[in-house]
mmCIF file of C-alpha atoms in Angstrom:
data_model
loop_
_atom_site.group_PDB
_atom_site.id
_atom_site.type_symbol
_atom_site.label_atom_id
_atom_site.label_comp_id
_atom_site.label_asym_id
_atom_site.label_seq_id
_atom_site.Cartn_x
_atom_site.Cartn_y
_atom_site.Cartn_z
ATOM 1 C CA MET A 7 18.456 0.995 9.923
ATOM 2 C CA HIS A 8 21.483 2.549 7.576
ATOM 3 C CA VAL A 9 20.386 6.101 6.862
ATOM 4 C CA PRO A 10 22.068 7.450 4.276
ATOM 5 C CA ASP A 11 23.007 11.594 4.640
ATOM 6 C CA GLY A 12 20.717 14.311 4.230
ATOM 7 C CA PHE A 13 17.392 12.799 5.798
ATOM 8 C CA LEU A 14 17.913 13.965 9.205
ATOM 9 C CA ALA A 15 17.873 17.583 10.102
ATOM 10 C CA PRO A 16 21.063 19.489 11.654
ATOM 11 C CA SER A 17 18.902 20.198 14.769
ATOM 12 C CA THR A 18 18.840 16.463 15.065
ATOM 13 C CA TRP A 19 22.022 15.153 13.928
ATOM 14 C CA ILE A 20 24.225 18.092 15.604
ATOM 15 C CA PRO A 21 23.135 17.370 18.849
ATOM 16 C CA ALA A 22 23.184 13.232 18.557
ATOM 17 C CA THR A 23 26.662 13.699 17.165
ATOM 18 C CA GLY A 24 27.143 15.795 20.510
ATOM 19 C CA VAL A 25 25.976 12.983 22.820
ATOM 20 C CA GLY A 26 27.386 10.164 20.435
ATOM 21 C CA ALA A 27 30.724 11.981 20.857
ATOM 22 C CA GLY A 28 30.447 12.212 24.725
ATOM 23 C CA LEU A 29 29.540 8.549 25.019
ATOM 24 C CA TRP A 30 32.249 7.427 22.501
ATOM 25 C CA ALA A 31 34.911 9.327 24.966
ATOM 26 C CA TRP A 32 33.544 8.050 27.939
ATOM 27 C CA GLY A 33 33.331 4.329 26.397
ATOM 28 C CA ALA A 34 36.962 4.981 25.519
ATOM 29 C CA ARG A 35 37.927 5.985 29.116
ATOM 30 C CA ARG A 36 36.000 2.940 30.513
ATOM 31 C CA VAL A 37 37.805 0.553 28.347
ATOM 32 C CA GLY A 38 41.163 2.480 28.557
ATOM 33 C CA ARG A 39 40.787 2.609 32.464
ATOM 34 C CA ASN A 40 41.822 -1.372 32.465
ATOM 35 C CA MET A 41 43.769 -0.940 29.490
ATOM 36 C CA ARG A 42 45.810 -3.941 28.848
ATOM 37 C CA ALA A 43 48.044 -4.535 25.845
ATOM 38 C CA GLU A 44 45.539 -7.078 24.435
ATOM 39 C CA THR A 45 42.715 -3.771 24.503
ATOM 40 C CA LEU A 46 43.550 -2.340 21.297
ATOM 41 C CA PRO A 47 43.706 -5.329 19.657
ATOM 42 C CA GLN A 48 40.846 -6.956 20.904
ATOM 43 C CA LEU A 49 38.644 -3.844 19.734
ATOM 44 C CA GLY A 50 40.406 -3.909 16.432
ATOM 45 C CA VAL A 51 39.665 -7.471 15.846
ATOM 46 C CA LEU A 52 35.736 -7.788 17.614
ATOM 47 C CA THR A 53 35.398 -4.692 15.239
ATOM 48 C CA ALA A 54 36.193 -6.856 12.234
ATOM 49 C CA VAL A 55 34.241 -9.524 13.408
ATOM 50 C CA THR A 56 31.214 -7.409 13.917
ATOM 51 C CA PHE A 57 31.737 -6.050 10.329
ATOM 52 C CA VAL A 58 31.821 -9.601 9.186
ATOM 53 C CA LEU A 59 29.251 -11.126 11.359
ATOM 54 C CA MET A 60 26.829 -8.212 9.622
ATOM 55 C CA MET A 61 27.709 -9.935 6.254
ATOM 56 C CA LEU A 62 25.987 -13.684 7.770
ATOM 57 C CA SER A 63 22.710 -14.004 6.538
ATOM 58 C CA ILE A 64 19.704 -15.100 8.057
ATOM 59 C CA PRO A 65 17.572 -17.682 6.347
ATOM 60 C CA LEU A 66 13.906 -16.771 6.587
ATOM 61 C CA PRO A 67 10.668 -19.081 5.576
ATOM 62 C CA GLY A 68 10.447 -18.546 1.969
ATOM 63 C CA GLY A 69 13.688 -18.489 0.605
ATOM 64 C CA ALA A 70 14.460 -14.978 1.450
ATOM 65 C CA THR A 71 17.450 -14.098 3.695
ATOM 66 C CA VAL A 72 18.247 -11.093 6.200
ATOM 67 C CA HIS A 73 21.669 -9.894 7.670
ATOM 68 C CA PHE A 74 22.495 -10.685 10.789
ATOM 69 C CA THR A 75 23.706 -7.677 13.430
ATOM 70 C CA GLY A 76 25.618 -9.669 16.156
ATOM 71 C CA VAL A 77 24.898 -6.731 18.547
ATOM 72 C CA ALA A 78 23.411 -8.849 21.442
ATOM 73 C CA VAL A 79 26.523 -11.626 20.599
ATOM 74 C CA LEU A 80 29.065 -8.796 21.381
ATOM 75 C CA ALA A 81 27.665 -7.256 24.166
ATOM 76 C CA ILE A 82 26.681 -10.774 26.300
ATOM 77 C CA LEU A 83 30.077 -11.756 25.455
ATOM 78 C CA PHE A 84 32.158 -8.899 25.562
ATOM 79 C CA GLY A 85 30.211 -6.503 27.240
ATOM 80 C CA GLY A 86 28.033 -3.471 26.408
ATOM 81 C CA TRP A 87 30.551 -0.509 26.017
ATOM 82 C CA THR A 88 32.613 -2.931 23.767
ATOM 83 C CA ALA A 89 29.529 -3.553 21.842
ATOM 84 C CA PHE A 90 28.847 0.035 21.279
ATOM 85 C CA LEU A 91 32.351 1.217 20.431
ATOM 86 C CA CYS A 92 32.863 -1.613 17.986
ATOM 87 C CA VAL A 93 29.164 -1.273 16.374
ATOM 88 C CA SER A 94 30.050 2.571 16.123
ATOM 89 C CA LEU A 95 33.667 1.612 14.200
ATOM 90 C CA VAL A 96 31.971 -0.723 12.198
ATOM 91 C CA LEU A 97 29.149 2.070 11.008
ATOM 92 C CA LEU A 98 31.969 4.478 10.544
ATOM 93 C CA MET A 99 33.696 2.166 8.007
ATOM 94 C CA GLN A 100 30.507 1.298 6.283
ATOM 95 C CA ALA A 101 29.623 4.733 5.573
ATOM 96 C CA ALA A 102 32.953 5.849 4.562
ATOM 97 C CA LEU A 103 33.924 2.958 2.418
ATOM 98 C CA PHE A 104 30.338 1.823 1.096
ATOM 99 C CA GLY A 105 28.175 4.824 1.689
ATOM 100 C CA THR A 106 25.980 2.392 3.738
ATOM 101 C CA GLY A 107 24.634 4.743 6.210
ATOM 102 C CA GLY A 108 25.948 8.226 6.114
ATOM 103 C CA MET A 109 28.313 10.460 8.329
ATOM 104 C CA THR A 110 25.444 12.988 9.287
ATOM 105 C CA THR A 111 23.394 9.519 10.663
ATOM 106 C CA LEU A 112 26.519 7.925 12.039
ATOM 107 C CA ALA A 113 25.651 9.299 15.666
ATOM 108 C CA VAL A 114 22.136 8.165 15.433
ATOM 109 C CA GLY A 115 22.933 4.849 14.209
ATOM 110 C CA ALA A 116 25.540 4.435 16.766
ATOM 111 C CA LEU A 117 23.341 5.479 19.449
ATOM 112 C CA THR A 118 20.194 3.294 18.489
ATOM 113 C CA ILE A 119 21.963 0.203 16.968
ATOM 114 C CA GLY A 120 24.956 -0.179 19.334
ATOM 115 C CA GLY A 121 23.992 1.968 22.437
ATOM 116 C CA LEU A 122 20.511 0.741 22.694
ATOM 117 C CA GLY A 123 20.517 -2.535 21.241
ATOM 118 C CA GLY A 124 23.826 -3.569 23.318
ATOM 119 C CA ALA A 125 22.524 -2.017 26.344
ATOM 120 C CA SER A 126 19.037 -3.678 25.969
ATOM 121 C CA ALA A 127 20.280 -7.052 25.241
ATOM 122 C CA VAL A 128 22.719 -6.946 28.392
ATOM 123 C CA ALA A 129 19.459 -5.791 30.316
ATOM 124 C CA ALA A 130 17.465 -8.472 28.855
ATOM 125 C CA TRP A 131 20.303 -11.239 29.448
ATOM 126 C CA ARG A 132 20.724 -10.329 32.852
ATOM 127 C CA SER A 133 17.354 -10.594 33.693
ATOM 128 C CA LEU A 134 16.150 -13.419 32.227
ATOM 129 C CA ARG A 135 19.584 -15.619 32.220
ATOM 130 C CA ARG A 136 18.963 -17.385 35.975
ATOM 131 C CA TRP A 137 15.521 -18.376 34.669
ATOM 132 C CA ASN A 138 16.304 -19.565 31.296
ATOM 133 C CA ARG A 139 19.870 -19.429 29.400
ATOM 134 C CA ARG A 140 18.348 -20.183 26.008
ATOM 135 C CA VAL A 141 15.162 -17.859 26.440
ATOM 136 C CA ALA A 142 17.494 -15.057 27.698
ATOM 137 C CA LEU A 143 19.725 -15.344 24.573
ATOM 138 C CA PHE A 144 16.620 -14.964 22.308
ATOM 139 C CA VAL A 145 14.867 -12.429 23.943
ATOM 140 C CA ALA A 146 18.245 -10.431 24.367
ATOM 141 C CA ALA A 147 18.805 -11.001 20.435
ATOM 142 C CA TRP A 148 15.393 -10.000 19.537
ATOM 143 C CA VAL A 149 15.195 -6.404 21.628
ATOM 144 C CA SER A 150 18.514 -5.587 20.365
ATOM 145 C CA VAL A 151 17.020 -5.332 16.996
ATOM 146 C CA VAL A 152 13.492 -4.237 17.501
ATOM 147 C CA LEU A 153 14.257 -1.485 20.016
ATOM 148 C CA PRO A 154 16.847 0.120 17.753
ATOM 149 C CA ALA A 155 14.612 -0.405 14.797
ATOM 150 C CA LEU A 156 12.010 1.455 16.843
ATOM 151 C CA ALA A 157 14.259 4.286 18.192
ATOM 152 C CA THR A 158 15.337 4.774 14.534
ATOM 153 C CA ALA A 159 11.746 5.077 13.184
ATOM 154 C CA LEU A 160 10.801 7.670 15.977
ATOM 155 C CA VAL A 161 13.943 9.555 15.177
ATOM 156 C CA LEU A 162 12.951 9.561 11.272
ATOM 157 C CA GLY A 163 9.199 10.147 11.989
ATOM 158 C CA LEU A 164 10.341 13.506 14.060
ATOM 159 C CA GLN A 165 11.642 15.059 11.131
ATOM 160 C CA PRO A 166 8.665 16.167 9.061
ATOM 161 C CA ILE A 167 7.608 17.990 12.556
ATOM 162 C CA LEU A 168 11.380 19.325 13.228
ATOM 163 C CA ALA A 169 12.059 20.838 9.983
ATOM 164 C CA THR A 170 9.554 22.377 7.487
ATOM 165 C CA ASP A 171 9.617 25.208 4.860
ATOM 166 C CA ALA A 172 7.293 28.038 4.503
ATOM 167 C CA ASP A 173 4.659 25.777 2.904
ATOM 168 C CA GLY A 174 4.720 23.427 5.945
ATOM 169 C CA SER A 175 6.384 20.937 3.337
ATOM 170 C CA PRO A 176 9.125 18.990 4.838
ATOM 171 C CA LEU A 177 12.901 19.589 4.208
ATOM 172 C CA PHE A 178 14.228 16.009 5.177
ATOM 173 C CA PHE A 179 12.575 12.909 6.073
ATOM 174 C CA PRO A 180 9.343 13.335 4.798
ATOM 175 C CA LEU A 181 7.072 10.506 6.237
ATOM 176 C CA GLY A 182 5.424 10.716 9.572
ATOM 177 C CA TRP A 183 5.172 8.180 12.618
ATOM 178 C CA SER A 184 2.156 6.378 11.020
ATOM 179 C CA VAL A 185 3.772 5.488 7.931
ATOM 180 C CA VAL A 186 7.680 5.017 9.381
ATOM 181 C CA VAL A 187 7.119 3.080 12.768
ATOM 182 C CA PRO A 188 5.050 0.282 11.201
ATOM 183 C CA ALA A 189 7.305 0.058 7.767
ATOM 184 C CA LEU A 190 10.240 0.023 9.824
ATOM 185 C CA VAL A 191 9.414 -2.026 12.956
ATOM 186 C CA GLY A 192 7.107 -4.418 11.286
ATOM 187 C CA PRO A 193 9.992 -6.397 9.429
ATOM 188 C CA HIS A 194 12.251 -6.166 12.240
ATOM 189 C CA LEU A 195 9.599 -8.210 14.366
ATOM 190 C CA LEU A 196 10.399 -11.135 12.175
ATOM 191 C CA LEU A 197 14.257 -10.253 11.824
ATOM 192 C CA GLY A 198 14.288 -10.458 15.385
ATOM 193 C CA VAL A 199 13.245 -14.177 15.474
ATOM 194 C CA GLY A 200 16.008 -14.710 13.230
ATOM 195 C CA GLU A 201 18.355 -12.901 15.031
ATOM 196 C CA GLY A 202 17.188 -14.609 18.047
ATOM 197 C CA LEU A 203 17.984 -18.196 16.924
ATOM 198 C CA LEU A 204 21.134 -17.455 15.291
ATOM 199 C CA THR A 205 22.380 -15.842 18.697
ATOM 200 C CA VAL A 206 21.370 -18.910 20.794
ATOM 201 C CA MET A 207 23.013 -21.396 18.252
ATOM 202 C CA MET A 208 26.224 -19.039 17.989
ATOM 203 C CA VAL A 209 26.933 -18.313 21.973
ATOM 204 C CA GLU A 210 26.292 -21.752 22.464
ATOM 205 C CA ALA A 211 28.636 -22.888 19.581
ATOM 206 C CA PHE A 212 31.246 -20.245 21.215
ATOM 207 C CA GLU A 213 31.015 -21.672 24.679
ATOM 208 C CA ARG A 214 31.499 -25.112 23.286
ATOM 209 C CA ALA A 215 34.434 -24.335 21.417
ATOM 210 C CA GLN A 216 35.742 -22.314 24.754
ATOM 211 C CA GLY A 217 34.707 -24.501 27.570
ATOM 212 C CA GLY A 218 32.894 -21.621 29.585
ATOM 213 C CA SER A 219 29.994 -19.767 29.360
ATOM 214 C CA PRO A 220 29.525 -15.959 29.510
ATOM 215 C CA THR A 221 28.674 -14.418 32.887
ATOM 216 C CA MET B 8 49.056 15.419 7.542
ATOM 217 C CA LYS B 9 47.809 18.863 7.271
ATOM 218 C CA ARG B 10 46.450 18.500 3.861
ATOM 219 C CA SER B 11 44.398 15.275 5.074
ATOM 220 C CA ARG B 12 43.381 17.535 8.237
ATOM 221 C CA ALA B 13 42.543 20.085 6.030
ATOM 222 C CA TRP B 14 40.217 18.271 3.828
ATOM 223 C CA LEU B 15 38.658 16.620 6.790
ATOM 224 C CA GLY B 16 37.570 20.218 7.970
ATOM 225 C CA VAL B 17 36.474 20.905 4.464
ATOM 226 C CA TYR B 18 34.241 18.038 4.760
ATOM 227 C CA LEU B 19 32.850 18.366 8.043
ATOM 228 C CA LEU B 20 31.908 22.123 6.737
ATOM 229 C CA ALA B 21 30.250 20.828 3.848
ATOM 230 C CA LEU B 22 28.251 18.316 5.999
ATOM 231 C CA VAL B 23 26.815 21.474 7.971
ATOM 232 C CA VAL B 24 26.198 23.511 4.919
ATOM 233 C CA PHE B 25 24.926 21.184 2.766
ATOM 234 C CA THR B 26 22.398 20.036 5.091
ATOM 235 C CA SER B 27 21.538 23.639 5.935
ATOM 236 C CA VAL B 28 21.078 24.622 2.413
ATOM 237 C CA HIS B 29 17.325 23.874 0.873
ATOM 238 C CA SER B 30 17.672 25.754 -2.437
ATOM 239 C CA ILE B 31 17.690 23.224 -5.296
ATOM 240 C CA PRO B 32 20.226 25.616 -7.317
ATOM 241 C CA TRP B 33 22.735 25.956 -4.590
ATOM 242 C CA ILE B 34 22.299 22.073 -4.053
ATOM 243 C CA VAL B 35 23.063 21.639 -8.053
ATOM 244 C CA GLY B 36 25.908 24.353 -7.226
ATOM 245 C CA GLY B 37 27.268 22.435 -4.672
ATOM 246 C CA LEU B 38 27.530 19.197 -6.929
ATOM 247 C CA VAL B 39 29.159 21.189 -9.471
ATOM 248 C CA LEU B 40 31.803 22.871 -7.019
ATOM 249 C CA TRP B 41 32.212 18.662 -5.820
ATOM 250 C CA ALA B 42 32.723 17.971 -9.473
ATOM 251 C CA ALA B 43 35.695 20.107 -10.072
ATOM 252 C CA LEU B 44 37.369 19.215 -6.777
ATOM 253 C CA ALA B 45 36.707 15.696 -7.865
ATOM 254 C CA GLY B 46 38.371 15.923 -11.153
ATOM 255 C CA ARG B 47 38.576 13.269 -13.684
ATOM 256 C CA ARG B 48 37.353 10.697 -10.706
ATOM 257 C CA ALA B 49 34.029 12.584 -10.931
ATOM 258 C CA PRO B 50 31.887 10.080 -13.100
ATOM 259 C CA SER B 51 33.132 6.808 -11.013
ATOM 260 C CA LEU B 52 32.550 8.477 -7.587
ATOM 261 C CA LEU B 53 29.248 9.807 -8.494
ATOM 262 C CA LYS B 54 28.318 6.441 -9.697
ATOM 263 C CA ARG B 55 29.197 4.823 -6.762
ATOM 264 C CA ALA B 56 27.463 7.539 -4.590
ATOM 265 C CA GLY B 57 24.506 6.666 -6.855
ATOM 266 C CA LEU B 58 24.503 3.221 -5.931
ATOM 267 C CA ALA B 59 25.331 3.133 -2.420
ATOM 268 C CA VAL B 60 22.073 5.500 -1.826
ATOM 269 C CA VAL B 61 19.863 4.246 -4.654
ATOM 270 C CA ILE B 62 17.761 1.347 -2.513
ATOM 271 C CA PHE B 63 17.037 3.722 0.552
ATOM 272 C CA ASN B 64 16.087 6.570 -1.776
ATOM 273 C CA LEU B 65 13.823 4.734 -3.992
ATOM 274 C CA SER B 66 11.918 3.291 -1.287
ATOM 275 C CA VAL B 67 11.246 6.987 0.695
ATOM 276 C CA SER B 68 10.936 8.217 -2.812
ATOM 277 C CA SER B 69 8.286 5.794 -3.843
ATOM 278 C CA GLY B 70 6.520 6.163 -0.622
ATOM 279 C CA VAL B 71 6.416 10.121 -0.898
ATOM 280 C CA VAL B 72 5.155 9.369 -4.578
ATOM 281 C CA LEU B 73 2.574 6.681 -3.411
ATOM 282 C CA ILE B 74 1.116 9.302 -0.722
ATOM 283 C CA GLY B 75 1.434 12.092 -2.994
ATOM 284 C CA LEU B 76 -0.810 10.278 -5.500
ATOM 285 C CA LEU B 77 -3.529 9.256 -2.964
ATOM 286 C CA ASP B 78 -3.602 12.774 -1.659
ATOM 287 C CA GLY B 79 -3.781 14.222 -4.921
ATOM 288 C CA GLY B 80 -0.233 16.255 -5.463
ATOM 289 C CA VAL B 81 3.288 14.602 -5.640
ATOM 290 C CA ASP B 82 5.913 16.762 -3.985
ATOM 291 C CA THR B 83 8.140 17.093 -6.988
ATOM 292 C CA THR B 84 10.074 19.865 -4.943
ATOM 293 C CA TRP B 85 10.678 17.323 -2.043
ATOM 294 C CA LEU B 86 11.976 14.636 -4.413
ATOM 295 C CA LEU B 87 14.403 16.571 -6.356
ATOM 296 C CA ARG B 88 15.740 18.215 -3.408
ATOM 297 C CA ALA B 89 15.947 15.141 -1.239
ATOM 298 C CA ASN B 90 17.340 13.000 -3.860
ATOM 299 C CA LEU B 91 19.975 15.525 -5.127
ATOM 300 C CA ARG B 92 20.901 16.463 -1.370
ATOM 301 C CA VAL B 93 21.674 12.739 -0.438
ATOM 302 C CA LEU B 94 23.598 12.282 -3.847
ATOM 303 C CA LEU B 95 25.454 15.273 -2.975
ATOM 304 C CA LEU B 96 26.870 14.572 0.525
ATOM 305 C CA THR B 97 27.330 10.598 0.049
ATOM 306 C CA ALA B 98 29.658 12.038 -3.069
ATOM 307 C CA CYS B 99 31.672 14.372 -0.623
ATOM 308 C CA THR B 100 32.242 11.378 1.630
ATOM 309 C CA PHE B 101 33.433 9.135 -1.112
ATOM 310 C CA LEU B 102 35.522 12.265 -2.494
ATOM 311 C CA LEU B 103 36.887 12.631 1.258
ATOM 312 C CA VAL B 104 37.931 9.162 1.051
ATOM 313 C CA ALA B 105 39.516 9.213 -2.000
ATOM 314 C CA ARG B 106 41.474 12.565 -1.202
ATOM 315 C CA VAL B 107 42.635 11.555 2.325
ATOM 316 C CA ASP B 108 44.804 9.148 3.868
ATOM 317 C CA LEU B 109 42.937 8.107 6.581
ATOM 318 C CA ASP B 110 45.858 6.918 8.412
ATOM 319 C CA ASP B 111 47.071 10.532 8.370
ATOM 320 C CA ALA B 112 43.841 12.143 9.105
ATOM 321 C CA LEU B 113 43.511 9.919 12.631
ATOM 322 C CA ALA B 114 46.716 10.983 13.861
ATOM 323 C CA PRO B 115 45.544 13.053 16.173
ATOM 324 C CA TRP B 116 44.046 9.609 18.001
ATOM 325 C CA PRO B 117 46.670 7.316 17.840
ATOM 326 C CA GLY B 118 44.312 4.893 19.454
ATOM 327 C CA LEU B 119 41.544 4.953 17.355
ATOM 328 C CA ARG B 120 44.067 4.744 14.700
ATOM 329 C CA THR B 121 45.417 1.362 15.954
ATOM 330 C CA VAL B 122 42.005 0.103 16.189
ATOM 331 C CA VAL B 123 41.014 1.524 12.720
ATOM 332 C CA VAL B 124 44.345 0.143 11.184
ATOM 333 C CA LEU B 125 43.774 -3.443 12.782
ATOM 334 C CA ALA B 126 40.127 -3.563 12.294
ATOM 335 C CA ARG B 127 40.959 -2.863 8.116
ATOM 336 C CA GLY B 128 43.531 -5.473 7.923
ATOM 337 C CA GLN B 129 41.584 -8.097 9.920
ATOM 338 C CA ILE B 130 38.182 -7.382 8.059
ATOM 339 C CA ARG B 131 40.329 -8.528 4.545
ATOM 340 C CA VAL B 132 40.869 -11.839 6.390
ATOM 341 C CA LEU B 133 38.121 -12.737 7.737
ATOM 342 C CA GLN B 134 36.121 -11.887 4.472
ATOM 343 C CA ARG B 135 38.169 -14.234 2.685
ATOM 344 C CA LEU B 136 37.513 -16.734 5.429
ATOM 345 C CA LEU B 137 34.118 -16.017 5.185
ATOM 346 C CA GLU B 138 33.855 -16.782 1.348
ATOM 347 C CA ASP B 139 36.037 -19.799 1.701
ATOM 348 C CA PHE B 140 33.521 -21.261 4.448
ATOM 349 C CA ARG B 141 30.504 -20.274 1.838
ATOM 350 C CA LEU B 142 32.152 -22.165 -1.251
ATOM 351 C CA GLY B 143 33.074 -25.164 1.328
ATOM 352 C CA LEU B 144 29.264 -25.388 2.181
ATOM 353 C CA ARG B 145 28.286 -25.124 -1.477
ATOM 354 C CA SER B 146 30.777 -27.813 -2.496
ATOM 355 C CA ARG B 147 29.622 -30.115 0.132
ATOM 356 C CA SER B 148 25.943 -29.721 -0.216
ATOM 357 C CA LEU B 149 24.508 -31.889 -3.635
ATOM 358 C CA ARG B 150 21.220 -29.422 -3.362
ATOM 359 C CA ARG B 151 20.794 -25.904 -2.307
ATOM 360 C CA PRO B 152 21.276 -25.882 1.670
ATOM 361 C CA GLY B 153 17.701 -25.491 3.426
ATOM 362 C CA PRO B 154 17.431 -22.933 6.276
ATOM 363 C CA ARG B 155 18.333 -25.412 8.998
ATOM 364 C CA VAL B 156 21.775 -25.727 7.771
ATOM 365 C CA LEU B 157 22.485 -22.254 6.506
ATOM 366 C CA ALA B 158 21.394 -21.440 10.493
ATOM 367 C CA ARG B 159 23.708 -23.926 11.838
ATOM 368 C CA HIS B 160 26.387 -22.888 8.873
ATOM 369 C CA GLY B 161 26.006 -19.418 10.335
ATOM 370 C CA ALA B 162 26.356 -19.973 14.184
ATOM 371 C CA THR B 163 29.216 -22.117 13.479
ATOM 372 C CA THR B 164 30.889 -19.635 11.275
ATOM 373 C CA GLY B 165 29.943 -16.791 13.657
ATOM 374 C CA SER B 166 31.354 -18.898 16.780
ATOM 375 C CA PHE B 167 34.569 -19.663 14.716
ATOM 376 C CA PHE B 168 35.432 -15.959 14.381
ATOM 377 C CA LEU B 169 34.705 -14.988 17.874
ATOM 378 C CA GLY B 170 37.236 -17.458 19.034
ATOM 379 C CA LYS B 171 39.511 -16.458 16.229
ATOM 380 C CA ALA B 172 38.740 -12.974 17.347
ATOM 381 C CA LEU B 173 40.113 -14.237 21.254
ATOM 382 C CA HIS B 174 43.289 -15.555 19.479
ATOM 383 C CA ASP B 175 44.479 -13.064 17.058
ATOM 384 C CA ALA B 176 43.754 -10.475 19.822
ATOM 385 C CA GLU B 177 46.559 -12.146 21.780
ATOM 386 C CA GLU B 178 48.940 -12.638 19.069
ATOM 387 C CA LEU B 179 48.502 -8.542 17.974
ATOM 388 C CA SER B 180 49.174 -7.774 21.332
ATOM 389 C CA LEU B 181 52.452 -10.170 21.509
ATOM 390 C CA ALA B 182 53.440 -8.319 18.291
ATOM 391 C CA LEU B 183 52.879 -4.911 19.579
ATOM 392 C CA ARG B 184 55.026 -5.426 22.217
ATOM 393 C CA ALA B 185 57.695 -7.199 20.472
ATOM 394 C CA ARG B 186 58.246 -4.271 18.029
ATOM 395 C CA GLY B 187 58.167 -2.153 21.378
ATOM 396 C CA ALA B 188 54.566 -0.256 20.900
ATOM 397 C CA TRP B 189 53.153 -1.315 24.199
ATOM 398 C CA ARG B 190 54.545 -1.102 27.710
ATOM 399 C CA ASP B 191 52.534 -2.989 30.585
ATOM 400 C CA PRO B 192 52.861 -0.747 33.769
ATOM 401 C CA GLY B 193 55.462 -1.957 35.665
ATOM 402 C CA ASP B 194 57.711 -3.374 32.788
#
């Protein structure tokens, strides 16, 4: 889901950056409203933890591994806004330091992975936790991976419709929804299972260590 | 500080320009201009940019080639334009990072600067710890660890990092207070 620069048309990335900037300012204000001495250090440290969580491997059957995202863990334990801000900062640092993802695609990544992923995880967790906590954690993690993948695929698949040259040839991302949706969402359906299992194990281990459970 | 902000401004302008220009000679011209600005660092930065985007670009480009072959014509103009543009934009980002002091560039946003500085420092500490834990697991395992062991290792490692985050945030806030960087209302 880390889309490099040059695959999104300005008619996509400029408005997305506007929306992203608005939400970053709103999120920072929300976090800043209850600002305590721990707030900024906590954001910094959680951003670092998010960065490192994304380096953890999820083992898949057959010996393959994929990377954990940790969005659901962050959103459930520390809130959706914190997850959104931390993931945005991680994407910014990944793009600047490693070229993983781009600056023009930063807002789309933040809105899908951090925003939609975090919000959907919190919604699933709150809806299902009274029924079964483990299932709630698993579903929250699964949707936090699958929905952003779907949203990213929809944005990418929109590019050949939004921007073409005089011959009708695409100027940016060239593949339509019929190709990009199954190509991107399909693997994430499986990745979501690994993310879900690791999230359940991680949150339970965290609860045992801290002696409390997320609300 | 003014220099850093000027570079940041030029970079943001370059992003808009190079995503709005679709002529291949203009994009090549952009790469020549970029190389002139990068100077002696151009080859290493270009190599880094190429390596950073190669997987995504190869997968999209091979999809375009495959669909083109099935449809009876590969869009070589798209292949050239898209790959050159992606390379140019990524190279611009690396050039910005090489030229600009990030702390200076973020000076207008002191809260953001604090968070980024703390995060960068913590990332180094946590990356080392993660590597230590990986090596520890390997040294304790006679055979290659199976999926169950790897999952349990990942979960406990992640849980440890989350607990450490809370502890470190408290320590850092005490350090900030001790240096007069933070005052609670009513202090």
